[in-house]
Amino acid sequence: MNQIFARFQNVEGMNAKSNVIVSLLWLFFLTLTATITTAIWIENPLLLYSLIAFLTVEIVTIISVYIYFALKNPDCLRSETFTLNKMAIEKGHIGDNGVGMVENRPTPTETPVIIGGQNG
């Protein structure tokens, strides 16, 4: 049972993209599902019109938040993986050495290691 919950804790294998808009989109699609379900099975026009109004407010909010962050802080619209890679490059943990790409060429005294074969 613990293995099942352990998979949900690690979203790395799911290629999850996390940014500012994702939580708003989850709310939108949940409300959209509720609206469609209400329109099909429940005959209460007040509830249906309330959900449609809420969907309209959500759409306006999502567009407004997108425009705001596109102008003020575009990094918030990028995925978490992109942001972490960008920070690693800025701090010098990955990337080049400032002059060009770092190349690890063996010196003439080193013997190159061949993986899966025999060193000669």
mmCIF file of C-alpha atoms in Angstrom:
data_model
loop_
_atom_site.group_PDB
_atom_site.id
_atom_site.type_symbol
_atom_site.label_atom_id
_atom_site.label_comp_id
_atom_site.label_asym_id
_atom_site.label_seq_id
_atom_site.Cartn_x
_atom_site.Cartn_y
_atom_site.Cartn_z
ATOM 1 C CA MET A 1 0.000 0.000 0.000
ATOM 2 C CA ASN A 2 2.865 2.386 0.773
ATOM 3 C CA GLN A 3 4.254 1.846 -2.736
ATOM 4 C CA ILE A 4 1.035 3.157 -4.256
ATOM 5 C CA PHE A 5 1.199 6.390 -2.260
ATOM 6 C CA ALA A 6 4.940 6.693 -2.900
ATOM 7 C CA ARG A 7 4.244 6.937 -6.635
ATOM 8 C CA PHE A 8 1.886 9.868 -6.088
ATOM 9 C CA GLN A 9 4.489 11.748 -4.058
ATOM 10 C CA ASN A 10 7.009 11.729 -6.913
ATOM 11 C CA VAL A 11 5.697 13.640 -9.915
ATOM 12 C CA GLU A 12 9.062 13.538 -11.666
ATOM 13 C CA GLY A 13 8.175 10.425 -13.650
ATOM 14 C CA MET A 14 4.848 11.892 -14.732
ATOM 15 C CA ASN A 15 6.430 14.815 -16.663
ATOM 16 C CA ALA A 16 4.298 17.202 -14.624
ATOM 17 C CA LYS A 17 4.553 20.817 -15.606
ATOM 18 C CA SER A 18 4.073 23.166 -12.726
ATOM 19 C CA ASN A 19 3.511 26.886 -13.176
ATOM 20 C CA VAL A 20 1.133 29.650 -12.126
ATOM 21 C CA ILE A 21 -1.671 28.753 -14.537
ATOM 22 C CA VAL A 22 -1.913 25.004 -13.801
ATOM 23 C CA SER A 23 -3.905 25.319 -10.564
ATOM 24 C CA LEU A 24 -6.354 27.712 -12.209
ATOM 25 C CA LEU A 25 -6.803 25.308 -15.114
ATOM 26 C CA TRP A 26 -7.542 22.442 -12.693
ATOM 27 C CA LEU A 27 -10.253 24.550 -11.087
ATOM 28 C CA PHE A 28 -11.632 25.476 -14.518
ATOM 29 C CA PHE A 29 -11.872 21.877 -15.741
ATOM 30 C CA LEU A 30 -13.431 20.685 -12.492
ATOM 31 C CA THR A 31 -16.065 23.407 -12.762
ATOM 32 C CA LEU A 32 -16.569 22.609 -16.452
ATOM 33 C CA THR A 33 -17.179 18.957 -15.593
ATOM 34 C CA ALA A 34 -19.663 19.961 -12.899
ATOM 35 C CA THR A 35 -21.429 22.285 -15.343
ATOM 36 C CA ILE A 36 -21.769 19.596 -18.012
ATOM 37 C CA THR A 37 -22.982 17.070 -15.428
ATOM 38 C CA THR A 38 -25.507 19.567 -14.087
ATOM 39 C CA ALA A 39 -26.765 20.383 -17.578
ATOM 40 C CA ILE A 40 -27.306 16.701 -18.390
ATOM 41 C CA TRP A 41 -28.742 15.218 -15.174
ATOM 42 C CA ILE A 42 -29.942 17.967 -12.858
ATOM 43 C CA GLU A 43 -32.912 20.134 -13.776
ATOM 44 C CA ASN A 44 -32.084 23.161 -11.682
ATOM 45 C CA PRO A 45 -31.570 26.232 -13.909
ATOM 46 C CA LEU A 46 -30.355 28.401 -11.025
ATOM 47 C CA LEU A 47 -27.493 25.999 -10.291
ATOM 48 C CA LEU A 48 -26.646 25.717 -13.996
ATOM 49 C CA TYR A 49 -26.566 29.485 -14.502
ATOM 50 C CA SER A 50 -24.459 29.885 -11.369
ATOM 51 C CA LEU A 51 -21.906 27.394 -12.658
ATOM 52 C CA ILE A 52 -21.832 29.086 -16.078
ATOM 53 C CA ALA A 53 -21.240 32.441 -14.393
ATOM 54 C CA PHE A 54 -18.463 30.920 -12.299
ATOM 55 C CA LEU A 55 -16.885 29.460 -15.465
ATOM 56 C CA THR A 56 -16.971 32.894 -17.075
ATOM 57 C CA VAL A 57 -15.242 34.443 -14.070
ATOM 58 C CA GLU A 58 -12.622 31.677 -14.144
ATOM 59 C CA ILE A 59 -11.897 32.221 -17.854
ATOM 60 C CA VAL A 60 -11.475 35.970 -17.327
ATOM 61 C CA THR A 61 -9.230 35.303 -14.314
ATOM 62 C CA ILE A 62 -7.037 32.817 -16.204
ATOM 63 C CA ILE A 63 -6.579 35.217 -19.124
ATOM 64 C CA SER A 64 -5.863 38.131 -16.767
ATOM 65 C CA VAL A 65 -3.311 36.158 -14.754
ATOM 66 C CA TYR A 66 -1.620 34.962 -17.937
ATOM 67 C CA ILE A 67 -1.326 38.502 -19.316
ATOM 68 C CA TYR A 68 -0.129 39.865 -15.953
ATOM 69 C CA PHE A 69 2.643 37.288 -15.584
ATOM 70 C CA ALA A 70 3.564 37.492 -19.275
ATOM 71 C CA LEU A 71 4.297 41.184 -18.778
ATOM 72 C CA LYS A 72 5.640 41.259 -15.201
ATOM 73 C CA ASN A 73 7.391 37.912 -14.633
ATOM 74 C CA PRO A 74 7.466 35.457 -17.568
ATOM 75 C CA ASP A 75 9.483 32.930 -15.536
ATOM 76 C CA CYS A 76 6.329 32.127 -13.546
ATOM 77 C CA LEU A 77 4.725 30.779 -16.719
ATOM 78 C CA ARG A 78 7.574 28.376 -17.401
ATOM 79 C CA SER A 79 7.731 24.873 -16.012
ATOM 80 C CA GLU A 80 9.422 24.129 -12.714
ATOM 81 C CA THR A 81 12.000 21.964 -14.499
ATOM 82 C CA PHE A 82 12.949 24.842 -16.791
ATOM 83 C CA THR A 83 13.298 27.208 -13.823
ATOM 84 C CA LEU A 84 15.525 24.764 -11.911
ATOM 85 C CA ASN A 85 17.737 24.205 -14.971
ATOM 86 C CA LYS A 86 17.991 27.964 -15.497
ATOM 87 C CA MET A 87 19.057 28.467 -11.874
ATOM 88 C CA ALA A 88 21.678 25.705 -12.199
ATOM 89 C CA ILE A 89 23.099 27.362 -15.320
ATOM 90 C CA GLU A 90 23.154 30.790 -13.650
ATOM 91 C CA LYS A 91 25.003 29.398 -10.601
ATOM 92 C CA GLY A 92 27.489 27.574 -12.816
ATOM 93 C CA HIS A 93 26.575 24.032 -11.831
ATOM 94 C CA ILE A 94 25.931 23.074 -15.453
ATOM 95 C CA GLY A 95 26.813 24.723 -18.737
ATOM 96 C CA ASP A 96 29.992 26.157 -20.154
ATOM 97 C CA ASN A 97 33.024 27.790 -18.571
ATOM 98 C CA GLY A 98 32.411 31.323 -19.857
ATOM 99 C CA VAL A 99 34.772 30.915 -22.815
ATOM 100 C CA GLY A 100 33.027 28.085 -24.554
ATOM 101 C CA MET A 101 31.821 24.605 -23.937
ATOM 102 C CA VAL A 102 33.912 22.571 -21.519
ATOM 103 C CA GLU A 103 35.347 19.587 -23.272
ATOM 104 C CA ASN A 104 36.863 16.701 -21.384
ATOM 105 C CA ARG A 105 39.489 15.411 -23.778
ATOM 106 C CA PRO A 106 41.853 12.778 -22.475
ATOM 107 C CA THR A 107 45.487 13.809 -22.197
ATOM 108 C CA PRO A 108 47.993 11.800 -24.258
ATOM 109 C CA THR A 109 49.044 9.883 -21.139
ATOM 110 C CA GLU A 110 45.482 8.791 -20.252
ATOM 111 C CA THR A 111 43.951 5.709 -21.754
ATOM 112 C CA PRO A 112 40.384 6.257 -22.897
ATOM 113 C CA VAL A 113 37.867 3.937 -21.271
ATOM 114 C CA ILE A 114 35.581 2.082 -23.641
ATOM 115 C CA ILE A 115 32.324 1.076 -22.021
ATOM 116 C CA GLY A 116 31.171 -2.399 -22.913
ATOM 117 C CA GLY A 117 34.464 -3.356 -24.463
ATOM 118 C CA GLN A 118 38.010 -4.139 -23.480
ATOM 119 C CA ASN A 119 40.576 -1.476 -22.717
ATOM 120 C CA GLY A 120 43.559 -1.845 -24.952
#
